Coordinates of C-alpha atoms in Angstrom, one line a residue:
M1 CA 34.9 178.1 6.6
Y2 CA 31.2 178.2 7.6
A3 CA 29.4 181.0 5.9
C4 CA 25.9 179.5 6.0
E5 CA 26.3 178.7 2.3
T6 CA 23.1 177.1 1.2
R7 CA 22.1 175.1 4.2
R8 CA 19.5 176.2 6.8
Y9 CA 20.6 175.7 10.3
T10 CA 17.5 174.9 12.2
N11 CA 18.4 175.1 15.8
A12 CA 16.9 178.3 17.0
Q13 CA 19.3 178.4 19.9
C14 CA 22.5 177.7 17.9
A15 CA 25.3 179.8 19.2
W16 CA 26.9 180.1 15.7
R17 CA 24.0 181.4 13.7
I18 CA 24.0 184.9 12.3
S19 CA 21.5 187.0 14.2
Q20 CA 20.6 189.2 11.4
K21 CA 20.1 189.0 7.7
S22 CA 23.3 189.2 5.6
P23 CA 24.0 189.0 1.9
A24 CA 25.2 185.4 2.4
K25 CA 22.2 184.3 4.5
K26 CA 18.8 184.9 2.9
I27 CA 16.7 184.0 6.0
K28 CA 16.1 185.7 9.3
D29 CA 16.0 184.2 12.8
E30 CA 12.2 184.6 12.9
E31 CA 11.8 182.2 10.0
I32 CA 13.4 179.3 11.8
K33 CA 12.4 179.9 15.4
G34 CA 10.3 177.2 16.9
S35 CA 12.0 174.5 15.0
N36 CA 13.0 171.5 17.2
A37 CA 15.2 169.9 14.6
P38 CA 18.8 169.4 15.6
C39 CA 21.3 172.0 14.4
A40 CA 23.1 171.0 11.2
R41 CA 26.0 173.4 11.9
P42 CA 29.1 171.3 12.6
H43 CA 30.3 173.5 15.4
C44 CA 27.0 174.3 17.2
L45 CA 27.9 174.8 20.9
L46 CA 24.8 173.2 22.2
T47 CA 24.3 169.6 23.1
Y48 CA 21.7 167.8 21.1
V49 CA 20.6 164.2 20.7
N50 CA 21.7 162.3 17.6
R51 CA 19.8 159.5 15.9
R52 CA 21.1 156.8 18.3
G53 CA 19.8 158.7 21.3
K54 CA 23.2 159.7 22.5
G55 CA 24.0 163.3 23.4
R56 CA 26.7 165.0 21.4
K57 CA 28.5 168.2 22.0
S58 CA 30.5 169.8 19.2
Q59 CA 33.8 171.5 19.9
P60 CA 33.9 175.2 19.1
L61 CA 36.4 176.5 16.5
D62 CA 39.7 177.5 18.0
D63 CA 40.5 181.2 18.6
S64 CA 42.5 181.4 15.3
S65 CA 39.5 180.5 13.1
F66 CA 37.3 183.1 11.5
V67 CA 34.0 182.8 9.7
V68 CA 33.3 184.8 6.5
E69 CA 30.0 186.6 6.7
A70 CA 30.2 188.2 3.2
F71 CA 32.4 189.7 0.5
V72 CA 31.8 193.5 0.5
G73 CA 34.3 194.6 -2.0
R74 CA 36.6 193.4 -4.8
H75 CA 39.9 194.5 -6.3
K76 CA 41.1 193.3 -9.7
K77 CA 44.8 192.4 -10.0
V78 CA 46.5 191.8 -13.3
T79 CA 49.6 189.8 -13.1
G80 CA 51.9 189.2 -16.1
G81 CA 51.7 185.6 -17.2
H82 CA 48.9 184.8 -14.8
G83 CA 46.1 186.9 -16.1
V84 CA 43.4 188.5 -13.9
S85 CA 42.8 187.6 -10.3
Y86 CA 40.7 189.1 -7.6
E87 CA 41.2 190.1 -3.9
Y88 CA 38.0 190.4 -1.9
L89 CA 37.2 192.7 1.0
V90 CA 35.9 190.2 3.6
K91 CA 33.4 191.1 6.3
W92 CA 34.0 188.6 9.1
L93 CA 31.2 187.2 11.2
N94 CA 30.8 189.0 14.6
Y95 CA 33.3 191.7 13.6
G96 CA 32.8 195.2 12.4
Y97 CA 33.8 196.7 9.0
D98 CA 36.8 198.3 10.7
E99 CA 38.2 194.7 11.1
A100 CA 37.4 193.6 7.5
T101 CA 40.4 192.4 5.6
V102 CA 41.5 192.0 2.0
Q103 CA 42.0 188.3 1.0
T104 CA 42.3 186.1 -2.0
I105 CA 40.0 183.1 -2.2
A106 CA 43.1 180.8 -2.1
S107 CA 44.4 182.4 1.1
M108 CA 41.1 181.7 2.9
Q109 CA 41.2 178.0 1.9
M110 CA 37.5 177.9 1.4
S111 CA 36.0 174.6 0.2
N112 CA 33.1 176.3 -1.6
P113 CA 33.2 180.1 -2.0
G114 CA 30.4 179.9 -4.7
P115 CA 27.5 181.0 -2.5
L116 CA 29.4 184.0 -1.1
L117 CA 30.6 185.0 -4.6
E118 CA 27.0 184.7 -5.9
A119 CA 25.7 186.8 -3.0
F120 CA 28.3 189.5 -3.7
E121 CA 27.4 189.6 -7.4
K122 CA 23.7 189.8 -6.6
Q123 CA 24.2 192.6 -4.1
A124 CA 26.4 194.5 -6.5
A125 CA 23.7 194.2 -9.2
A126 CA 21.0 195.3 -6.7
E127 CA 23.2 198.4 -6.0
G128 CA 23.4 199.1 -9.8
I129 CA 27.1 198.0 -10.1
D130 CA 28.0 196.2 -13.3
L131 CA 30.8 194.0 -12.3
D132 CA 31.8 193.2 -15.9
N133 CA 32.3 196.9 -16.7
A134 CA 33.4 198.1 -13.2
G135 CA 36.8 199.7 -12.5
D136 CA 39.6 197.9 -10.7
T137 CA 37.9 198.2 -7.3
V138 CA 34.2 197.6 -6.4
L139 CA 32.8 198.5 -3.0
L140 CA 29.3 197.6 -1.8
R141 CA 27.4 200.5 -0.3
E142 CA 27.8 199.3 3.4
A143 CA 31.6 199.0 3.1
A144 CA 31.8 202.5 1.5
E145 CA 29.6 204.0 4.2
A146 CA 31.8 202.3 6.8
G147 CA 34.8 204.3 5.5
W148 CA 36.4 202.0 3.0
T149 CA 37.8 203.7 -0.1
D150 CA 38.6 202.6 -3.7
N151 CA 42.2 201.6 -2.8
L152 CA 40.7 199.3 -0.1
A153 CA 42.0 201.4 2.7
C154 CA 39.7 202.2 5.6
H155 CA 39.5 205.7 7.0
Y156 CA 37.9 206.1 10.4

């Protein structure tokens, strides 16, 4: 999964960049415009020149791949013998809140969910939510305003 994590993608024309600020991406387009460095994103759709002077065009992700933009909610599950686990309300890149889904970290097969988890925790703290003392379900303000409820059902 590519969720911008901690790397800055410097190609101002990159077709895979997020066009607005999100909890997982702390920079805006205006902050990287004018850069002529090649895009570091593995699936940039634009051709660029590599170090050996040869052009390269990355292949886009297939239609069954989705990119996590941010975690916007969390539900605590207690399973006998396994302890506490969490399911996250996932806002997908280029999709609305009506198409967000509830997923476990394991089901998304993410190599490094840390930056997204940290962004979720920081946003929750900014909204005055104490995750350590919160109830079973936590929703960030944007998800709640979009119609999501404490049982992680969406009402439109």
